[in-house]
Amino acid sequence: MTGSESVGKTTLGIQLAARYGVTCVAEFVRDYAAAKGAPLDFRDHGPIAKGQMAREDAHIAAAVARGDHLLLQDTDLVSTVVYCHHYFGRCPEFIEQAALARRPTHYLLLDIDVPWIADGIRDREVQRDEVQALFRTTLARFDAPVTVVQGTWDERLATATALIDSFIDTHRHG
């Protein structure tokens, strides 16, 4: 799952993980920002990317060990790429390359058609359109397969489960 702030990625990830009995990899940057206790700067993006990759790798290894055929992610390195460009106008090349190399099978791009909710870390309410456009262009630049998820919370869940169900069915029969 990916998209701008406050679009329900974490909520949808928790719902889908429960429905399918799998793991949803939590977003690393949220923990990093809370631990830092100060505004992030450009130098933070290397440790953020490395922390995200380590978290993903640990969850991937555990999912493989359990025999899971599905792993959900509450964001990935695409978010780091997008926010580097948004805040600083540039992104370290190794992060861009890693984001492309680690691109998942499919992205659910959650739209900004739900209310923005402040949480003490989010700060882009008035720039949601701009940030969401960066997500769209970055995913297109990475030639990533994407489904846009819109509507009510129930409609978002229905869209996501229909897509995942079709992937599971294809995996079983194809």
mmCIF file with all atom_site columns, C-alpha atoms in Angstrom:
data_model
loop_
_atom_site.group_PDB
_atom_site.id
_atom_site.type_symbol
_atom_site.label_atom_id
_atom_site.label_alt_id
_atom_site.label_comp_id
_atom_site.label_asym_id
_atom_site.label_entity_id
_atom_site.label_seq_id
_atom_site.pdbx_PDB_ins_code
_atom_site.Cartn_x
_atom_site.Cartn_y
_atom_site.Cartn_z
_atom_site.occupancy
_atom_site.B_iso_or_equiv
_atom_site.pdbx_formal_charge
_atom_site.auth_seq_id
_atom_site.auth_comp_id
_atom_site.auth_asym_id
_atom_site.auth_atom_id
_atom_site.pdbx_PDB_model_num
ATOM 1   C CA . MET A 1 1   ? 0.000   0.000   0.000   1.00 0.00 ? 1   MET A CA 1
ATOM 2   C CA . THR A 1 2   ? 1.258   3.441   -0.812  1.00 0.00 ? 2   THR A CA 1
ATOM 3   C CA . GLY A 1 3   ? 0.066   7.018   -1.113  1.00 0.00 ? 3   GLY A CA 1
ATOM 4   C CA . SER A 1 4   ? 0.106   10.344  0.641   1.00 0.00 ? 4   SER A CA 1
ATOM 5   C CA . GLU A 1 5   ? -0.325  10.832  4.358   1.00 0.00 ? 5   GLU A CA 1
ATOM 6   C CA . SER A 1 6   ? -3.571  9.905   6.080   1.00 0.00 ? 6   SER A CA 1
ATOM 7   C CA . VAL A 1 7   ? -5.143  7.810   3.342   1.00 0.00 ? 7   VAL A CA 1
ATOM 8   C CA . GLY A 1 8   ? -5.678  4.693   5.467   1.00 0.00 ? 8   GLY A CA 1
ATOM 9   C CA . LYS A 1 9   ? -2.646  2.573   4.547   1.00 0.00 ? 9   LYS A CA 1
ATOM 10  C CA . THR A 1 10  ? -2.106  1.305   8.082   1.00 0.00 ? 10  THR A CA 1
ATOM 11  C CA . THR A 1 11  ? -5.797  0.664   8.692   1.00 0.00 ? 11  THR A CA 1
ATOM 12  C CA . LEU A 1 12  ? -6.216  -1.173  5.392   1.00 0.00 ? 12  LEU A CA 1
ATOM 13  C CA . GLY A 1 13  ? -3.020  -3.149  5.997   1.00 0.00 ? 13  GLY A CA 1
ATOM 14  C CA . ILE A 1 14  ? -4.260  -4.328  9.392   1.00 0.00 ? 14  ILE A CA 1
ATOM 15  C CA . GLN A 1 15  ? -7.653  -5.310  7.929   1.00 0.00 ? 15  GLN A CA 1
ATOM 16  C CA . LEU A 1 16  ? -6.104  -7.213  5.024   1.00 0.00 ? 16  LEU A CA 1
ATOM 17  C CA . ALA A 1 17  ? -3.518  -8.949  7.214   1.00 0.00 ? 17  ALA A CA 1
ATOM 18  C CA . ALA A 1 18  ? -6.305  -10.183 9.503   1.00 0.00 ? 18  ALA A CA 1
ATOM 19  C CA . ARG A 1 19  ? -8.465  -11.292 6.578   1.00 0.00 ? 19  ARG A CA 1
ATOM 20  C CA . TYR A 1 20  ? -5.682  -13.284 4.896   1.00 0.00 ? 20  TYR A CA 1
ATOM 21  C CA . GLY A 1 21  ? -3.824  -14.412 8.026   1.00 0.00 ? 21  GLY A CA 1
ATOM 22  C CA . VAL A 1 22  ? -0.565  -12.820 6.916   1.00 0.00 ? 22  VAL A CA 1
ATOM 23  C CA . THR A 1 23  ? 1.792   -10.083 8.041   1.00 0.00 ? 23  THR A CA 1
ATOM 24  C CA . CYS A 1 24  ? 1.708   -6.412  7.131   1.00 0.00 ? 24  CYS A CA 1
ATOM 25  C CA . VAL A 1 25  ? 5.158   -4.823  7.295   1.00 0.00 ? 25  VAL A CA 1
ATOM 26  C CA . ALA A 1 26  ? 4.889   -1.657  9.375   1.00 0.00 ? 26  ALA A CA 1
ATOM 27  C CA . GLU A 1 27  ? 6.253   1.634   8.066   1.00 0.00 ? 27  GLU A CA 1
ATOM 28  C CA . PHE A 1 28  ? 9.781   2.216   9.425   1.00 0.00 ? 28  PHE A CA 1
ATOM 29  C CA . VAL A 1 29  ? 9.932   6.010   9.104   1.00 0.00 ? 29  VAL A CA 1
ATOM 30  C CA . ARG A 1 30  ? 7.148   6.559   11.639  1.00 0.00 ? 30  ARG A CA 1
ATOM 31  C CA . ASP A 1 31  ? 9.159   4.786   14.362  1.00 0.00 ? 31  ASP A CA 1
ATOM 32  C CA . TYR A 1 32  ? 12.356  6.534   13.269  1.00 0.00 ? 32  TYR A CA 1
ATOM 33  C CA . ALA A 1 33  ? 10.748  9.995   13.376  1.00 0.00 ? 33  ALA A CA 1
ATOM 34  C CA . ALA A 1 34  ? 9.210   9.357   16.793  1.00 0.00 ? 34  ALA A CA 1
ATOM 35  C CA . ALA A 1 35  ? 12.560  8.138   18.168  1.00 0.00 ? 35  ALA A CA 1
ATOM 36  C CA . LYS A 1 36  ? 14.441  11.114  16.712  1.00 0.00 ? 36  LYS A CA 1
ATOM 37  C CA . GLY A 1 37  ? 12.046  13.578  18.315  1.00 0.00 ? 37  GLY A CA 1
ATOM 38  C CA . ALA A 1 38  ? 13.137  16.354  15.935  1.00 0.00 ? 38  ALA A CA 1
ATOM 39  C CA . PRO A 1 39  ? 12.351  17.239  12.330  1.00 0.00 ? 39  PRO A CA 1
ATOM 40  C CA . LEU A 1 40  ? 13.853  14.909  9.764   1.00 0.00 ? 40  LEU A CA 1
ATOM 41  C CA . ASP A 1 41  ? 16.538  16.274  7.473   1.00 0.00 ? 41  ASP A CA 1
ATOM 42  C CA . PHE A 1 42  ? 18.129  15.015  4.262   1.00 0.00 ? 42  PHE A CA 1
ATOM 43  C CA . ARG A 1 43  ? 20.755  12.987  6.136   1.00 0.00 ? 43  ARG A CA 1
ATOM 44  C CA . ASP A 1 44  ? 18.022  10.917  7.790   1.00 0.00 ? 44  ASP A CA 1
ATOM 45  C CA . HIS A 1 45  ? 16.894  9.340   4.542   1.00 0.00 ? 45  HIS A CA 1
ATOM 46  C CA . GLY A 1 46  ? 19.808  6.900   4.314   1.00 0.00 ? 46  GLY A CA 1
ATOM 47  C CA . PRO A 1 47  ? 19.115  5.411   7.748   1.00 0.00 ? 47  PRO A CA 1
ATOM 48  C CA . ILE A 1 48  ? 15.382  5.458   7.008   1.00 0.00 ? 48  ILE A CA 1
ATOM 49  C CA . ALA A 1 49  ? 15.859  3.530   3.755   1.00 0.00 ? 49  ALA A CA 1
ATOM 50  C CA . LYS A 1 50  ? 18.202  1.024   5.379   1.00 0.00 ? 50  LYS A CA 1
ATOM 51  C CA . GLY A 1 51  ? 15.808  0.537   8.298   1.00 0.00 ? 51  GLY A CA 1
ATOM 52  C CA . GLN A 1 52  ? 12.864  0.031   5.945   1.00 0.00 ? 52  GLN A CA 1
ATOM 53  C CA . MET A 1 53  ? 14.806  -2.534  3.908   1.00 0.00 ? 53  MET A CA 1
ATOM 54  C CA . ALA A 1 54  ? 15.911  -4.420  7.025   1.00 0.00 ? 54  ALA A CA 1
ATOM 55  C CA . ARG A 1 55  ? 12.337  -4.498  8.320   1.00 0.00 ? 55  ARG A CA 1
ATOM 56  C CA . GLU A 1 56  ? 11.046  -5.744  4.960   1.00 0.00 ? 56  GLU A CA 1
ATOM 57  C CA . ASP A 1 57  ? 13.784  -8.385  4.700   1.00 0.00 ? 57  ASP A CA 1
ATOM 58  C CA . ALA A 1 58  ? 12.990  -9.736  8.166   1.00 0.00 ? 58  ALA A CA 1
ATOM 59  C CA . HIS A 1 59  ? 9.271   -9.976  7.321   1.00 0.00 ? 59  HIS A CA 1
ATOM 60  C CA . ILE A 1 60  ? 9.967   -11.550 3.931   1.00 0.00 ? 60  ILE A CA 1
ATOM 61  C CA . ALA A 1 61  ? 12.187  -14.210 5.530   1.00 0.00 ? 61  ALA A CA 1
ATOM 62  C CA . ALA A 1 62  ? 9.525   -14.967 8.145   1.00 0.00 ? 62  ALA A CA 1
ATOM 63  C CA . ALA A 1 63  ? 6.768   -15.133 5.496   1.00 0.00 ? 63  ALA A CA 1
ATOM 64  C CA . VAL A 1 64  ? 8.832   -17.521 3.372   1.00 0.00 ? 64  VAL A CA 1
ATOM 65  C CA . ALA A 1 65  ? 9.553   -19.686 6.414   1.00 0.00 ? 65  ALA A CA 1
ATOM 66  C CA . ARG A 1 66  ? 5.796   -19.892 7.139   1.00 0.00 ? 66  ARG A CA 1
ATOM 67  C CA . GLY A 1 67  ? 5.014   -20.665 3.493   1.00 0.00 ? 67  GLY A CA 1
ATOM 68  C CA . ASP A 1 68  ? 2.978   -17.485 3.017   1.00 0.00 ? 68  ASP A CA 1
ATOM 69  C CA . HIS A 1 69  ? 2.321   -16.473 -0.580  1.00 0.00 ? 69  HIS A CA 1
ATOM 70  C CA . LEU A 1 70  ? 1.262   -12.950 0.353   1.00 0.00 ? 70  LEU A CA 1
ATOM 71  C CA . LEU A 1 71  ? 3.061   -10.192 2.213   1.00 0.00 ? 71  LEU A CA 1
ATOM 72  C CA . LEU A 1 72  ? 1.506   -6.787  2.702   1.00 0.00 ? 72  LEU A CA 1
ATOM 73  C CA . GLN A 1 73  ? 3.519   -3.613  3.208   1.00 0.00 ? 73  GLN A CA 1
ATOM 74  C CA . ASP A 1 74  ? 2.364   -0.384  4.838   1.00 0.00 ? 74  ASP A CA 1
ATOM 75  C CA . THR A 1 75  ? 4.496   1.660   2.412   1.00 0.00 ? 75  THR A CA 1
ATOM 76  C CA . ASP A 1 76  ? 7.941   0.847   1.059   1.00 0.00 ? 76  ASP A CA 1
ATOM 77  C CA . LEU A 1 77  ? 10.954  2.678   -0.352  1.00 0.00 ? 77  LEU A CA 1
ATOM 78  C CA . VAL A 1 78  ? 8.778   4.472   -2.903  1.00 0.00 ? 78  VAL A CA 1
ATOM 79  C CA . SER A 1 79  ? 7.562   6.616   0.002   1.00 0.00 ? 79  SER A CA 1
ATOM 80  C CA . THR A 1 80  ? 11.150  7.482   0.883   1.00 0.00 ? 80  THR A CA 1
ATOM 81  C CA . VAL A 1 81  ? 11.828  8.440   -2.741  1.00 0.00 ? 81  VAL A CA 1
ATOM 82  C CA . VAL A 1 82  ? 8.678   10.565  -2.915  1.00 0.00 ? 82  VAL A CA 1
ATOM 83  C CA . TYR A 1 83  ? 9.271   12.402  0.350   1.00 0.00 ? 83  TYR A CA 1
ATOM 84  C CA . CYS A 1 84  ? 12.962  13.010  -0.433  1.00 0.00 ? 84  CYS A CA 1
ATOM 85  C CA . HIS A 1 85  ? 11.906  14.690  -3.680  1.00 0.00 ? 85  HIS A CA 1
ATOM 86  C CA . HIS A 1 86  ? 9.051   16.523  -1.991  1.00 0.00 ? 86  HIS A CA 1
ATOM 87  C CA . TYR A 1 87  ? 11.042  17.959  0.917   1.00 0.00 ? 87  TYR A CA 1
ATOM 88  C CA . PHE A 1 88  ? 14.529  18.287  -0.615  1.00 0.00 ? 88  PHE A CA 1
ATOM 89  C CA . GLY A 1 89  ? 14.116  18.209  -4.396  1.00 0.00 ? 89  GLY A CA 1
ATOM 90  C CA . ARG A 1 90  ? 16.405  15.195  -4.685  1.00 0.00 ? 90  ARG A CA 1
ATOM 91  C CA . CYS A 1 91  ? 16.845  11.624  -3.495  1.00 0.00 ? 91  CYS A CA 1
ATOM 92  C CA . PRO A 1 92  ? 20.049  9.612   -2.986  1.00 0.00 ? 92  PRO A CA 1
ATOM 93  C CA . GLU A 1 93  ? 20.603  7.392   -6.029  1.00 0.00 ? 93  GLU A CA 1
ATOM 94  C CA . PHE A 1 94  ? 21.030  4.244   -3.919  1.00 0.00 ? 94  PHE A CA 1
ATOM 95  C CA . ILE A 1 95  ? 17.523  4.729   -2.504  1.00 0.00 ? 95  ILE A CA 1
ATOM 96  C CA . GLU A 1 96  ? 16.020  5.181   -5.978  1.00 0.00 ? 96  GLU A CA 1
ATOM 97  C CA . GLN A 1 97  ? 17.848  2.076   -7.232  1.00 0.00 ? 97  GLN A CA 1
ATOM 98  C CA . ALA A 1 98  ? 16.819  0.024   -4.205  1.00 0.00 ? 98  ALA A CA 1
ATOM 99  C CA . ALA A 1 99  ? 13.182  1.133   -4.540  1.00 0.00 ? 99  ALA A CA 1
ATOM 100 C CA . LEU A 1 100 ? 13.151  0.032   -8.161  1.00 0.00 ? 100 LEU A CA 1
ATOM 101 C CA . ALA A 1 101 ? 14.941  -3.263  -7.465  1.00 0.00 ? 101 ALA A CA 1
ATOM 102 C CA . ARG A 1 102 ? 12.635  -4.084  -4.541  1.00 0.00 ? 102 ARG A CA 1
ATOM 103 C CA . ARG A 1 103 ? 9.417   -3.115  -6.321  1.00 0.00 ? 103 ARG A CA 1
ATOM 104 C CA . PRO A 1 104 ? 6.604   -5.404  -5.151  1.00 0.00 ? 104 PRO A CA 1
ATOM 105 C CA . THR A 1 105 ? 4.304   -7.400  -7.405  1.00 0.00 ? 105 THR A CA 1
ATOM 106 C CA . HIS A 1 106 ? 1.567   -4.768  -7.191  1.00 0.00 ? 106 HIS A CA 1
ATOM 107 C CA . TYR A 1 107 ? 0.841   -1.421  -5.541  1.00 0.00 ? 107 TYR A CA 1
ATOM 108 C CA . LEU A 1 108 ? -2.417  -0.296  -4.034  1.00 0.00 ? 108 LEU A CA 1
ATOM 109 C CA . LEU A 1 109 ? -2.264  3.499   -4.389  1.00 0.00 ? 109 LEU A CA 1
ATOM 110 C CA . LEU A 1 110 ? -4.702  4.831   -1.816  1.00 0.00 ? 110 LEU A CA 1
ATOM 111 C CA . ASP A 1 111 ? -6.338  8.044   -2.961  1.00 0.00 ? 111 ASP A CA 1
ATOM 112 C CA . ILE A 1 112 ? -6.677  11.262  -0.984  1.00 0.00 ? 112 ILE A CA 1
ATOM 113 C CA . ASP A 1 113 ? -10.489 11.234  -1.077  1.00 0.00 ? 113 ASP A CA 1
ATOM 114 C CA . VAL A 1 114 ? -10.772 10.600  2.667   1.00 0.00 ? 114 VAL A CA 1
ATOM 115 C CA . PRO A 1 115 ? -10.400 13.140  5.488   1.00 0.00 ? 115 PRO A CA 1
ATOM 116 C CA . TRP A 1 116 ? -6.863  14.025  6.571   1.00 0.00 ? 116 TRP A CA 1
ATOM 117 C CA . ILE A 1 117 ? -6.288  13.294  10.280  1.00 0.00 ? 117 ILE A CA 1
ATOM 118 C CA . ALA A 1 118 ? -3.524  14.966  12.286  1.00 0.00 ? 118 ALA A CA 1
ATOM 119 C CA . ASP A 1 119 ? -1.373  12.640  14.378  1.00 0.00 ? 119 ASP A CA 1
ATOM 120 C CA . GLY A 1 120 ? 1.625   14.721  15.475  1.00 0.00 ? 120 GLY A CA 1
ATOM 121 C CA . ILE A 1 121 ? 3.894   13.392  12.698  1.00 0.00 ? 121 ILE A CA 1
ATOM 122 C CA . ARG A 1 122 ? 1.900   14.184  9.556   1.00 0.00 ? 122 ARG A CA 1
ATOM 123 C CA . ASP A 1 123 ? 2.444   17.693  8.207   1.00 0.00 ? 123 ASP A CA 1
ATOM 124 C CA . ARG A 1 124 ? 1.341   17.781  4.560   1.00 0.00 ? 124 ARG A CA 1
ATOM 125 C CA . GLU A 1 125 ? -2.422  18.355  4.789   1.00 0.00 ? 125 GLU A CA 1
ATOM 126 C CA . VAL A 1 126 ? -2.435  21.376  2.478   1.00 0.00 ? 126 VAL A CA 1
ATOM 127 C CA . GLN A 1 127 ? -0.062  19.652  0.026   1.00 0.00 ? 127 GLN A CA 1
ATOM 128 C CA . ARG A 1 128 ? -1.885  16.339  -0.360  1.00 0.00 ? 128 ARG A CA 1
ATOM 129 C CA . ASP A 1 129 ? -2.545  16.880  -4.080  1.00 0.00 ? 129 ASP A CA 1
ATOM 130 C CA . GLU A 1 130 ? 1.122   17.658  -4.715  1.00 0.00 ? 130 GLU A CA 1
ATOM 131 C CA . VAL A 1 131 ? 2.386   14.679  -2.719  1.00 0.00 ? 131 VAL A CA 1
ATOM 132 C CA . GLN A 1 132 ? -0.156  12.309  -4.291  1.00 0.00 ? 132 GLN A CA 1
ATOM 133 C CA . ALA A 1 133 ? 0.912   13.497  -7.761  1.00 0.00 ? 133 ALA A CA 1
ATOM 134 C CA . LEU A 1 134 ? 4.510   12.650  -6.807  1.00 0.00 ? 134 LEU A CA 1
ATOM 135 C CA . PHE A 1 135 ? 3.410   9.147   -5.833  1.00 0.00 ? 135 PHE A CA 1
ATOM 136 C CA . ARG A 1 136 ? 1.647   8.719   -9.197  1.00 0.00 ? 136 ARG A CA 1
ATOM 137 C CA . THR A 1 137 ? 4.602   9.984   -11.237 1.00 0.00 ? 137 THR A CA 1
ATOM 138 C CA . THR A 1 138 ? 7.156   7.986   -9.219  1.00 0.00 ? 138 THR A CA 1
ATOM 139 C CA . LEU A 1 139 ? 5.182   4.763   -9.631  1.00 0.00 ? 139 LEU A CA 1
ATOM 140 C CA . ALA A 1 140 ? 4.843   5.474   -13.364 1.00 0.00 ? 140 ALA A CA 1
ATOM 141 C CA . ARG A 1 141 ? 8.574   6.224   -13.627 1.00 0.00 ? 141 ARG A CA 1
ATOM 142 C CA . PHE A 1 142 ? 9.283   2.869   -11.941 1.00 0.00 ? 142 PHE A CA 1
ATOM 143 C CA . ASP A 1 143 ? 6.826   1.166   -14.324 1.00 0.00 ? 143 ASP A CA 1
ATOM 144 C CA . ALA A 1 144 ? 5.083   -0.251  -11.264 1.00 0.00 ? 144 ALA A CA 1
ATOM 145 C CA . PRO A 1 145 ? 1.769   -2.108  -11.541 1.00 0.00 ? 145 PRO A CA 1
ATOM 146 C CA . VAL A 1 146 ? -0.819  -0.024  -9.677  1.00 0.00 ? 146 VAL A CA 1
ATOM 147 C CA . THR A 1 147 ? -4.464  -0.129  -8.698  1.00 0.00 ? 147 THR A CA 1
ATOM 148 C CA . VAL A 1 148 ? -5.929  3.107   -7.359  1.00 0.00 ? 148 VAL A CA 1
ATOM 149 C CA . VAL A 1 149 ? -8.048  2.511   -4.266  1.00 0.00 ? 149 VAL A CA 1
ATOM 150 C CA . GLN A 1 150 ? -10.768 5.099   -3.642  1.00 0.00 ? 150 GLN A CA 1
ATOM 151 C CA . GLY A 1 151 ? -14.043 5.653   -1.886  1.00 0.00 ? 151 GLY A CA 1
ATOM 152 C CA . THR A 1 152 ? -15.366 4.868   1.526   1.00 0.00 ? 152 THR A CA 1
ATOM 153 C CA . TRP A 1 153 ? -13.433 2.688   3.933   1.00 0.00 ? 153 TRP A CA 1
ATOM 154 C CA . ASP A 1 154 ? -15.668 -0.264  2.994   1.00 0.00 ? 154 ASP A CA 1
ATOM 155 C CA . GLU A 1 155 ? -15.149 0.386   -0.738  1.00 0.00 ? 155 GLU A CA 1
ATOM 156 C CA . ARG A 1 156 ? -11.375 0.533   -0.227  1.00 0.00 ? 156 ARG A CA 1
ATOM 157 C CA . LEU A 1 157 ? -11.405 -2.802  1.565   1.00 0.00 ? 157 LEU A CA 1
ATOM 158 C CA . ALA A 1 158 ? -13.611 -4.340  -1.157  1.00 0.00 ? 158 ALA A CA 1
ATOM 159 C CA . THR A 1 159 ? -11.296 -3.098  -3.947  1.00 0.00 ? 159 THR A CA 1
ATOM 160 C CA . ALA A 1 160 ? -8.196  -4.401  -2.177  1.00 0.00 ? 160 ALA A CA 1
ATOM 161 C CA . THR A 1 161 ? -9.688  -7.803  -1.338  1.00 0.00 ? 161 THR A CA 1
ATOM 162 C CA . ALA A 1 162 ? -10.988 -8.269  -4.896  1.00 0.00 ? 162 ALA A CA 1
ATOM 163 C CA . LEU A 1 163 ? -7.511  -7.597  -6.268  1.00 0.00 ? 163 LEU A CA 1
ATOM 164 C CA . ILE A 1 164 ? -5.773  -9.852  -3.753  1.00 0.00 ? 164 ILE A CA 1
ATOM 165 C CA . ASP A 1 165 ? -8.341  -12.609 -4.284  1.00 0.00 ? 165 ASP A CA 1
ATOM 166 C CA . SER A 1 166 ? -7.702  -12.457 -8.038  1.00 0.00 ? 166 SER A CA 1
ATOM 167 C CA . PHE A 1 167 ? -3.929  -12.707 -7.447  1.00 0.00 ? 167 PHE A CA 1
ATOM 168 C CA . ILE A 1 168 ? -4.413  -15.667 -5.133  1.00 0.00 ? 168 ILE A CA 1
ATOM 169 C CA . ASP A 1 169 ? -6.717  -17.371 -7.620  1.00 0.00 ? 169 ASP A CA 1
ATOM 170 C CA . THR A 1 170 ? -4.236  -16.778 -10.463 1.00 0.00 ? 170 THR A CA 1
ATOM 171 C CA . HIS A 1 171 ? -1.392  -18.123 -8.304  1.00 0.00 ? 171 HIS A CA 1
ATOM 172 C CA . ARG A 1 172 ? -3.358  -21.288 -7.537  1.00 0.00 ? 172 ARG A CA 1
ATOM 173 C CA . HIS A 1 173 ? -4.468  -21.932 -11.093 1.00 0.00 ? 173 HIS A CA 1
ATOM 174 C CA . GLY A 1 174 ? -1.833  -20.313 -13.240 1.00 0.00 ? 174 GLY A CA 1
#
